[in-house]
Amino acid sequence: MLHARKRIEIVVEAVQAEAVTDLLDRLGAPGWTIQPVLSGKGRQGLRRGGDPGGVFDNVLILCIASEAVAQRVAEARDELLGARPAIVAISDCSVLRGEHF
Amino acid sequence: MLHARKRIEIVVEAVQAEAVTDLLDRLGAPGWTIQPVLSGKGRQGLRRGGDPGGVFDNVLILCIASEAVAQRVAEARDELLGARPAIVAISDCSVLRGEHF
Amino acid sequence: MLHARKRIEIVVEAVQAEAVTDLLDRLGAPGWTIQPVLSGKGRQGLRRGGDPGGVFDNVLILCIASEAVAQRVAEARDELLGARPAIVAISDCSVLRGEHF
């Protein structure tokens, strides 16, 4: 009834989001969801969204995909890291509809 | 110290969110959190939030619950899919306070 | 190529977010990401964001960290619960860059 899939979560600057979703599309991801980020702290220090230019705004891209797609995302490491993501995290999940993911 | 629970994540149109949270309530979920979604791509194509009518806006509903509740959510598949969710994903997590979830 | 880490997710009132991120900083977390929450239901009943004072607004704090940091977060239970979080959930994930987390 439930089907094992991978949950890929990428936090990246909003201006880089399309580069990441284009990559996910090319690697065969069935879809993705983009969520807003208010602020964050990481290797680049503190960053807050909402500044006038919006250039520091981050977003979170969530992608549920097969193990094979997740493997290709990991293998596309160099291209993915070119978008300078703050986070690329992959975890296990199950989905109701195996035919969709 | 940590207690095993399930993490249920549902992406659905904002207008369907209440149908989903009502279902979670009836199935015994101890609570849920609704997060905004900026845009997404799936079987229905690309969708962006923020249009004047707001009818295409998606939200992400996060619910931490017991294995038993997660089982009931999976069994309520037909009713849940009636809300046409883009994603229904379930994963494992641990919580600090077993008495709350 | 992928490195096992922990994914810590904390839902808390916006006014308590800094207390939580200060704690994560002190416990050695390499960073964190704050996401907005629209509304939620829990032991305190229903809560909706966007009220004039904003005092009921929740946020979701996401932190990817080592097992050791996650352990310290669990051990700092009393201080963490002092911020009255609605959710503290920890799960497994893998990251591309082990040197960052």
CSV table of C-alpha atoms in Angstrom, one decimal:
chain,number,residue,atom,x,y,z
A,1,MET,CA,0.0,0.0,0.0
A,2,LEU,CA,3.0,2.3,0.7
A,3,HIS,CA,5.9,2.6,-1.6
A,4,ALA,CA,9.5,3.4,-0.6
A,5,ARG,CA,10.8,6.6,-2.2
A,6,LYS,CA,13.4,9.3,-1.4
A,7,ARG,CA,12.8,12.7,-0.1
A,8,ILE,CA,15.2,15.3,-1.4
A,9,GLU,CA,15.4,18.7,0.3
A,10,ILE,CA,17.5,21.5,-1.1
A,11,VAL,CA,17.9,25.0,0.4
A,12,VAL,CA,19.2,27.5,-2.1
A,13,GLU,CA,19.1,31.1,-3.0
A,14,ALA,CA,15.9,32.0,-4.7
A,15,VAL,CA,17.8,33.2,-7.8
A,16,GLN,CA,19.3,29.7,-8.1
A,17,ALA,CA,16.0,27.8,-7.7
A,18,GLU,CA,15.3,27.5,-11.4
A,19,ALA,CA,18.8,26.1,-12.0
A,20,VAL,CA,18.1,23.4,-9.4
A,21,THR,CA,14.6,22.6,-10.6
A,22,ASP,CA,15.8,22.4,-14.2
A,23,LEU,CA,18.4,19.9,-13.0
A,24,LEU,CA,15.8,17.9,-11.1
A,25,ASP,CA,13.6,17.9,-14.2
A,26,ARG,CA,16.5,16.6,-16.4
A,27,LEU,CA,17.3,13.9,-13.9
A,28,GLY,CA,13.8,12.6,-14.1
A,29,ALA,CA,12.2,13.9,-11.0
A,30,PRO,CA,8.4,13.6,-11.2
A,31,GLY,CA,7.9,17.1,-9.6
A,32,TRP,CA,9.0,19.4,-6.9
A,33,THR,CA,7.6,21.9,-4.4
A,34,ILE,CA,9.2,25.2,-3.5
A,35,GLN,CA,8.7,26.7,0.0
A,36,PRO,CA,9.7,30.1,1.3
A,37,VAL,CA,12.5,30.6,3.9
A,38,LEU,CA,12.5,33.4,6.4
A,39,SER,CA,16.1,33.4,7.5
A,40,GLY,CA,19.0,31.1,8.1
A,41,LYS,CA,22.5,30.7,9.4
A,42,GLY,CA,25.2,28.7,7.8
A,43,ARG,CA,28.8,28.8,6.6
A,44,GLN,CA,28.0,32.2,4.9
A,45,GLY,CA,26.8,33.6,8.2
A,46,LEU,CA,23.3,34.9,9.0
A,47,ARG,CA,20.9,35.7,6.2
A,48,ARG,CA,17.5,37.2,6.4
A,49,GLY,CA,14.8,37.2,3.7
A,50,GLY,CA,12.8,40.2,2.7
A,51,ASP,CA,15.5,42.7,1.9
A,52,PRO,CA,14.5,45.1,-0.9
A,53,GLY,CA,16.5,43.4,-3.6
A,54,GLY,CA,15.5,39.9,-2.5
A,55,VAL,CA,18.9,38.7,-3.5
A,56,PHE,CA,19.6,37.0,-0.1
A,57,ASP,CA,16.3,35.2,0.0
A,58,ASN,CA,16.5,31.4,0.2
A,59,VAL,CA,13.9,28.9,-0.7
A,60,LEU,CA,13.5,25.2,0.1
A,61,ILE,CA,12.9,22.8,-2.8
A,62,LEU,CA,11.3,19.5,-1.8
A,63,CYS,CA,11.3,16.7,-4.3
A,64,ILE,CA,9.9,13.2,-3.7
A,65,ALA,CA,11.5,10.7,-6.2
A,66,SER,CA,12.6,7.2,-6.8
A,67,GLU,CA,15.8,5.8,-5.4
A,68,ALA,CA,17.2,6.0,-9.0
A,69,VAL,CA,16.5,9.7,-9.3
A,70,ALA,CA,18.0,10.4,-5.9
A,71,GLN,CA,21.1,8.4,-7.0
A,72,ARG,CA,21.4,10.6,-10.1
A,73,VAL,CA,21.0,13.7,-8.0
A,74,ALA,CA,23.9,12.6,-5.8
A,75,GLU,CA,25.9,11.8,-8.9
A,76,ALA,CA,25.2,15.2,-10.3
A,77,ARG,CA,26.9,16.6,-7.3
A,78,ASP,CA,29.2,19.0,-9.1
A,79,GLU,CA,26.4,20.6,-11.1
A,80,LEU,CA,24.1,20.8,-8.1
A,81,LEU,CA,26.8,22.4,-5.9
A,82,GLY,CA,27.3,25.0,-8.7
A,83,ALA,CA,24.0,26.5,-7.5
A,84,ARG,CA,25.7,26.9,-4.0
A,85,PRO,CA,22.9,25.2,-2.0
A,86,ALA,CA,23.1,25.7,1.8
A,87,ILE,CA,21.6,22.2,2.3
A,88,VAL,CA,21.2,19.1,0.2
A,89,ALA,CA,19.6,16.4,2.3
A,90,ILE,CA,18.2,13.1,1.2
A,91,SER,CA,16.0,10.9,3.4
A,92,ASP,CA,13.7,7.9,3.2
A,93,CYS,CA,9.9,8.2,2.9
A,94,SER,CA,6.9,6.2,1.7
A,95,VAL,CA,4.2,7.4,-0.6
A,96,LEU,CA,0.6,6.4,-1.1
A,97,ARG,CA,0.8,6.4,-4.9
A,98,GLY,CA,3.8,4.6,-6.3
A,99,GLU,CA,2.7,5.4,-9.8
A,100,HIS,CA,3.2,9.1,-9.2
A,101,PHE,CA,6.8,9.2,-7.9
B,1,MET,CA,14.4,9.7,25.8
B,2,LEU,CA,13.3,9.8,22.2
B,3,HIS,CA,10.1,8.1,21.0
B,4,ALA,CA,9.5,6.7,17.5
B,5,ARG,CA,6.7,8.4,15.6
B,6,LYS,CA,5.6,9.0,12.0
B,7,ARG,CA,6.0,12.2,10.0
B,8,ILE,CA,3.2,12.7,7.6
B,9,GLU,CA,3.6,15.4,4.9
B,10,ILE,CA,0.8,16.3,2.5
B,11,VAL,CA,1.0,18.9,-0.2
B,12,VAL,CA,-2.5,20.0,-1.3
B,13,GLU,CA,-4.4,23.0,-2.7
B,14,ALA,CA,-5.1,25.5,0.0
B,15,VAL,CA,-8.8,25.2,-0.6
B,16,GLN,CA,-8.6,21.5,0.2
B,17,ALA,CA,-6.5,21.9,3.4
B,18,GLU,CA,-9.4,21.9,5.7
B,19,ALA,CA,-10.8,18.7,4.3
B,20,VAL,CA,-7.4,17.1,4.9
B,21,THR,CA,-7.0,18.5,8.5
B,22,ASP,CA,-10.5,17.4,9.3
B,23,LEU,CA,-9.6,13.9,8.2
B,24,LEU,CA,-6.4,14.0,10.3
B,25,ASP,CA,-8.4,15.1,13.3
B,26,ARG,CA,-11.0,12.3,12.8
B,27,LEU,CA,-8.2,9.7,12.4
B,28,GLY,CA,-6.8,10.8,15.8
B,29,ALA,CA,-3.8,13.0,14.8
B,30,PRO,CA,-2.6,15.0,17.8
B,31,GLY,CA,-2.1,18.1,15.7
B,32,TRP,CA,-0.8,19.5,12.4
B,33,THR,CA,1.1,22.5,11.1
B,34,ILE,CA,0.4,24.2,7.8
B,35,GLN,CA,3.2,25.8,5.8
B,36,PRO,CA,3.0,27.9,2.7
B,37,VAL,CA,4.1,26.8,-0.8
B,38,LEU,CA,5.5,29.2,-3.4
B,39,SER,CA,5.2,27.1,-6.5
B,40,GLY,CA,5.5,23.5,-7.7
B,41,LYS,CA,5.5,21.2,-10.6
B,42,GLY,CA,3.8,17.8,-10.8
B,43,ARG,CA,1.5,15.8,-12.9
B,44,GLN,CA,-0.7,18.8,-13.3
B,45,GLY,CA,2.1,20.9,-14.7
B,46,LEU,CA,3.6,24.0,-13.2
B,47,ARG,CA,1.7,25.9,-10.5
B,48,ARG,CA,2.6,29.2,-8.9
B,49,GLY,CA,1.1,30.7,-5.8
B,50,GLY,CA,0.0,34.2,-5.4
B,51,ASP,CA,-2.4,34.5,-8.3
B,52,PRO,CA,-5.3,36.9,-7.6
B,53,GLY,CA,-7.9,34.2,-6.8
B,54,GLY,CA,-5.4,32.2,-4.9
B,55,VAL,CA,-7.1,29.0,-6.2
B,56,PHE,CA,-3.9,27.5,-7.3
B,57,ASP,CA,-2.1,28.0,-4.1
B,58,ASN,CA,-0.8,24.9,-2.4
B,59,VAL,CA,0.1,24.4,1.2
B,60,LEU,CA,2.1,21.7,3.0
B,61,ILE,CA,0.4,20.0,5.9
B,62,LEU,CA,2.9,18.5,8.4
B,63,CYS,CA,1.6,16.0,11.0
B,64,ILE,CA,3.6,14.1,13.6
B,65,ALA,CA,1.6,11.1,14.8
B,66,SER,CA,1.8,7.6,16.1
B,67,GLU,CA,2.3,4.6,13.8
B,68,ALA,CA,-1.3,3.7,14.4
B,69,VAL,CA,-2.5,7.1,13.1
B,70,ALA,CA,-0.2,6.9,10.1
B,71,GLN,CA,-1.6,3.5,9.4
B,72,ARG,CA,-5.2,4.9,9.5
B,73,VAL,CA,-4.1,7.7,7.2
B,74,ALA,CA,-2.8,5.2,4.7
B,75,GLU,CA,-6.0,3.1,5.0
B,76,ALA,CA,-8.1,6.3,4.5
B,77,ARG,CA,-6.4,6.5,1.1
B,78,ASP,CA,-9.6,7.0,-0.9
B,79,GLU,CA,-10.9,9.8,1.2
B,80,LEU,CA,-7.5,11.4,1.3
B,81,LEU,CA,-6.9,11.2,-2.4
B,82,GLY,CA,-10.3,12.8,-2.8
B,83,ALA,CA,-8.6,16.1,-1.8
B,84,ARG,CA,-6.3,15.6,-4.8
B,85,PRO,CA,-3.0,16.0,-2.9
B,86,ALA,CA,0.2,16.5,-5.0
B,87,ILE,CA,2.2,14.6,-2.3
B,88,VAL,CA,1.4,12.2,0.6
B,89,ALA,CA,4.7,11.1,2.1
B,90,ILE,CA,5.2,9.3,5.4
B,91,SER,CA,8.6,8.9,7.1
B,92,ASP,CA,10.1,7.9,10.4
B,93,CYS,CA,11.0,10.4,13.1
B,94,SER,CA,11.6,10.6,16.8
B,95,VAL,CA,10.1,13.1,19.2
B,96,LEU,CA,11.2,14.4,22.6
B,97,ARG,CA,7.8,14.1,24.2
B,98,GLY,CA,6.1,10.8,23.6
B,99,GLU,CA,3.0,11.9,25.6
B,100,HIS,CA,2.3,14.7,23.0
B,101,PHE,CA,2.2,12.6,19.9
C,1,MET,CA,29.4,10.0,-1.4
C,2,LEU,CA,26.5,10.6,1.0
C,3,HIS,CA,27.1,11.1,4.7
C,4,ALA,CA,24.6,10.2,7.5
C,5,ARG,CA,23.3,13.1,9.5
C,6,LYS,CA,20.3,14.1,11.6
C,7,ARG,CA,17.5,16.3,10.6
C,8,ILE,CA,16.1,18.3,13.5
C,9,GLU,CA,12.8,20.1,13.0
C,10,ILE,CA,11.3,22.4,15.7
C,11,VAL,CA,8.0,24.3,15.4
C,12,VAL,CA,7.9,27.1,17.9
C,13,GLU,CA,6.4,30.5,18.4
C,14,ALA,CA,8.2,33.1,16.4
C,15,VAL,CA,9.1,35.1,19.5
C,16,GLN,CA,10.9,32.0,20.9
C,17,ALA,CA,12.8,31.3,17.7
C,18,GLU,CA,15.9,33.1,18.7
C,19,ALA,CA,16.1,31.3,22.0
C,20,VAL,CA,16.0,28.0,20.1
C,21,THR,CA,18.6,29.0,17.5
C,22,ASP,CA,20.9,30.4,20.2
C,23,LEU,CA,20.6,27.0,21.9
C,24,LEU,CA,21.4,25.2,18.6
C,25,ASP,CA,24.4,27.5,18.1
C,26,ARG,CA,25.7,26.7,21.5
C,27,LEU,CA,25.2,23.0,21.0
C,28,GLY,CA,27.4,23.1,17.9
C,29,ALA,CA,24.8,23.1,15.1
C,30,PRO,CA,26.5,24.1,11.8
C,31,GLY,CA,23.4,26.2,10.9
C,32,TRP,CA,19.7,26.3,10.7
C,33,THR,CA,16.9,27.5,8.4
C,34,ILE,CA,13.7,29.2,9.5
C,35,GLN,CA,10.5,28.7,7.5
C,36,PRO,CA,7.1,30.4,8.0
C,37,VAL,CA,4.0,28.6,9.3
C,38,LEU,CA,0.5,29.6,8.3
C,39,SER,CA,-1.5,27.9,11.0
C,40,GLY,CA,-1.6,24.9,13.2
C,41,LYS,CA,-3.4,22.8,15.7
C,42,GLY,CA,-2.0,21.1,18.8
C,43,ARG,CA,-2.4,20.8,22.5
C,44,GLN,CA,-3.0,24.5,22.7
C,45,GLY,CA,-5.8,24.4,20.2
C,46,LEU,CA,-6.0,26.1,16.8
C,47,ARG,CA,-3.6,28.9,16.0
C,48,ARG,CA,-3.4,31.0,12.9
C,49,GLY,CA,-0.6,33.3,11.8
C,50,GLY,CA,-1.1,36.8,10.7
C,51,ASP,CA,-2.9,38.3,13.6
C,52,PRO,CA,-2.0,42.0,14.2
C,53,GLY,CA,0.4,41.4,17.1
C,54,GLY,CA,1.9,38.4,15.4
C,55,VAL,CA,2.3,36.8,18.9
C,56,PHE,CA,0.7,33.6,17.8
C,57,ASP,CA,2.8,33.1,14.7
C,58,ASN,CA,4.8,29.9,14.7
C,59,VAL,CA,7.9,29.2,12.6
C,60,LEU,CA,9.6,25.9,11.7
C,61,ILE,CA,13.3,25.7,12.4
C,62,LEU,CA,15.2,23.1,10.4
C,63,CYS,CA,18.7,22.1,11.4
C,64,ILE,CA,20.8,19.4,9.7
C,65,ALA,CA,23.5,18.3,12.1
C,66,SER,CA,25.7,15.4,13.2
C,67,GLU,CA,24.4,12.6,15.4
C,68,ALA,CA,26.5,14.1,18.3
C,69,VAL,CA,24.7,17.5,18.0
C,70,ALA,CA,21.3,15.8,17.8
C,71,GLN,CA,22.2,13.9,20.9
C,72,ARG,CA,23.1,17.1,22.7
C,73,VAL,CA,19.8,18.7,21.5
C,74,ALA,CA,17.9,15.7,23.0
C,75,GLU,CA,19.9,16.0,26.2
C,76,ALA,CA,19.2,19.8,26.4
C,77,ARG,CA,15.5,18.8,26.6
C,78,ASP,CA,14.6,20.9,29.6
C,79,GLU,CA,16.1,24.1,28.1
C,80,LEU,CA,14.6,23.4,24.7
C,81,LEU,CA,11.1,22.7,26.2
C,82,GLY,CA,11.4,26.0,28.0
C,83,ALA,CA,10.7,27.6,24.6
C,84,ARG,CA,7.5,25.7,24.5
C,85,PRO,CA,7.9,24.1,21.1
C,86,ALA,CA,4.8,22.5,19.5
C,87,ILE,CA,7.1,20.0,17.8
C,88,VAL,CA,10.6,18.7,18.2
C,89,ALA,CA,11.2,15.9,15.7
C,90,ILE,CA,14.5,14.3,14.8
C,91,SER,CA,15.0,12.0,11.8
C,92,ASP,CA,17.7,10.5,9.7
C,93,CYS,CA,19.0,12.0,6.5
C,94,SER,CA,22.1,11.9,4.3
C,95,VAL,CA,24.0,15.0,3.0
C,96,LEU,CA,26.2,15.5,0.0
C,97,ARG,CA,28.9,17.4,1.8
C,98,GLY,CA,29.9,15.8,5.1
C,99,GLU,CA,32.4,18.6,5.8
C,100,HIS,CA,29.5,21.1,6.1
C,101,PHE,CA,27.4,19.4,8.7
